[in-house]
């Protein structure tokens, strides 16, 4: 028999039997209490809130024919928990005998109606479940030893009903059910058992002052595995969240802090959570077939499906790991992390170099990332509009899995043969135009290292040392990279421009510095630098340039700039090196590389930040000719560069980019965001310029649109205000007056709307000050 048919489903049968007036009369007659009755929701019982002069109660009138022992077990459990002060009576209503209970009303709201749900609230849910499990551990009742429709340990019975689900969702249900059985069955016998509440779904959880204060409705009380209540509560806590696994981790940590989970319980927890979600969708689907007009079922079903679809994409072990990741022996009390942050700040100051900067006036203590969201130690969610390293999204399960798998097998260096690095080199090269497509790759561990290598290649090829760079440029943190980064050598602590480095003005179209030479094309400033070198009988080894200068202020180079600049450099025998560290890998949307916006092909391409989604991975790709000149007998060895784990990360990133259509997303959502920001510019005079391509965007703030006076302080205030309102951006540019927007590639239209709305609000608020 199917599980659905076996279960009791009295909802329809019992609906609206008793009027509110009749309920008031009943309470007066049976319990001597005068009060007004208001109907409450109830699946099996008919429930009313009774407001008397001094107190509120809940009246529960059981369905006709309800078994006496089932009423008794509920009352006994409540009495054992010292909750609700239950009074019981049996009476005739319309000639039918029914059980009637009166309980104290618990003030508060239903967890299902609380949004958003904070980390302390989620932890308090776990803690409440644990304290009830503890309190019921020495309680028993014969009626609790029964077979229930919702018993999570009997998921195998769902298989038949799951066949009603067709298409992709049917596939998900079948795959997950198989996995659940595989995980749970072998250890089901070893699980700790006791009487549990049986259904702490979010309509049975009462919240007051951001804490769970009680579980209500003990109608499903049952003798089962202790861990089932935690699994059920967690399953519902995951619905409606951007990061369901993170939400689950809070609930589980709250539980574990009160009642330590046993090893077997840890192992079955995630499968049981899945089991509850599946049970919910399977039973809802079946009930919907019977009562298609019941919107209640559809709502539950849809929100459970959304979580299941999200979880289905995450490798099982990773989900399990995240869910248990916050459960530790000693947890700081919920909401007490500000004290912890003070501590972490002073420890950092004592332990790390003082010139490692922290973002924002009040620094963030981020403990988890998921897709385009980051979470602080208090569980507060931030929309990440800044991070281009987590290119395909924070903690992307496919990247995590690829890295973990390879790390578990082998991590060595390029002195042994290995497929990964070769496959990655092939895949990366294939993304480049000729002649780089047939060129040669090196793998390193950072953008700085990659730029270092690029300049060594240029020097080996040309025999020259001079380098031409762009005003405001940044290329890395090593000594030579500081020497070729005007942003650094002209900035605080800098030693000025070295004699073999030559800076050309930045073609900042908004600020139009180049108007001093309106007769020249913008790229011809590089020709001027080359000519100056030639006069001194010197020639450039390299022109090193970011395809879209970032720290210089999120600049988009004017059309034709690199074409003219490259021609000048090459005419003097120099090599053109494009630094794609910030913008490569589809970020600009319409193209895969930033330089493609300029219709040029560099001699050397430098890549970094996004390649490994956070796994350190940089790359240099050049032509065969340049590579040959570098192979002069000196070995190039890089201990970590090109290791199988980093290559696995790089491959997974390329797979996800392609499979999830993220370059197209950057184009689509990026253009939409630019449009919306330009619309905002018409309403806020402080926005002087909005520029960018795809997901590489700058919003320049000026206090005067004529003089372009930089609104430096306001920019800092706006970025901090955005952060306070839950959105992470940064500041950039020589005057620190450009808001930098550079989100993970999965940023969606809804995220773009949130960003624009909150920027609007922050700007409105600051203009009122
Ligand atoms: N080039 C550019 C354009 C960069 O923005 C950066 C880092 N911000 C680097 C190179 C250096 O990369 P890394 O910090 O990985 O050494």
Coordinates of C-alpha atoms in Angstrom, one line a residue, residues 243 245-246 310 313-315 318-319 321-322 325 366-375 384 387 389-403 612-615 652-653 656 660 744 746:
X243 CA 22.2 29.7 1.5
X245 CA 23.3 24.8 3.9
X246 CA 24.5 27.8 6.0
X310 CA 19.6 23.6 -4.8
X313 CA 23.6 20.4 -7.3
X314 CA 25.8 20.0 -4.3
X315 CA 27.9 16.9 -3.9
X318 CA 30.2 18.6 0.8
X319 CA 26.6 19.4 1.9
X321 CA 30.3 18.8 5.7
X322 CA 28.8 22.3 5.6
X325 CA 30.7 22.7 10.0
X366 CA 33.2 36.6 7.2
X367 CA 32.9 32.9 8.0
X368 CA 31.1 31.5 5.0
X369 CA 30.5 32.1 1.4
X370 CA 27.9 30.7 -0.9
X371 CA 27.4 31.8 -4.5
X372 CA 27.1 35.6 -4.5
X373 CA 26.5 35.8 -0.8
X374 CA 28.8 36.1 2.2
X375 CA 28.0 35.5 5.8
X384 CA 28.9 40.3 -2.7
X387 CA 34.7 39.7 -5.3
X389 CA 38.2 35.8 -7.2
X390 CA 35.2 33.7 -6.4
X391 CA 34.5 33.9 -10.1
X392 CA 31.8 31.3 -10.5
X393 CA 30.5 31.9 -6.9
X394 CA 31.8 31.3 -3.4
X395 CA 32.3 27.7 -2.5
X396 CA 31.0 26.5 -5.8
X397 CA 30.4 22.8 -5.2
X398 CA 31.9 21.6 -8.4
X399 CA 35.2 23.4 -7.7
X400 CA 35.2 22.3 -4.1
X401 CA 34.7 18.7 -5.2
X402 CA 37.3 18.8 -7.9
X403 CA 39.9 20.2 -5.5
X612 CA 41.1 28.9 -9.6
X613 CA 38.0 30.4 -7.9
X614 CA 40.2 31.1 -4.9
X615 CA 42.7 28.2 -5.3
X652 CA 36.3 23.0 -12.9
X653 CA 36.0 26.8 -13.2
X656 CA 31.1 25.8 -14.6
X660 CA 26.1 27.7 -16.3
X744 CA 30.9 36.9 -8.8
X746 CA 26.4 34.3 -10.9

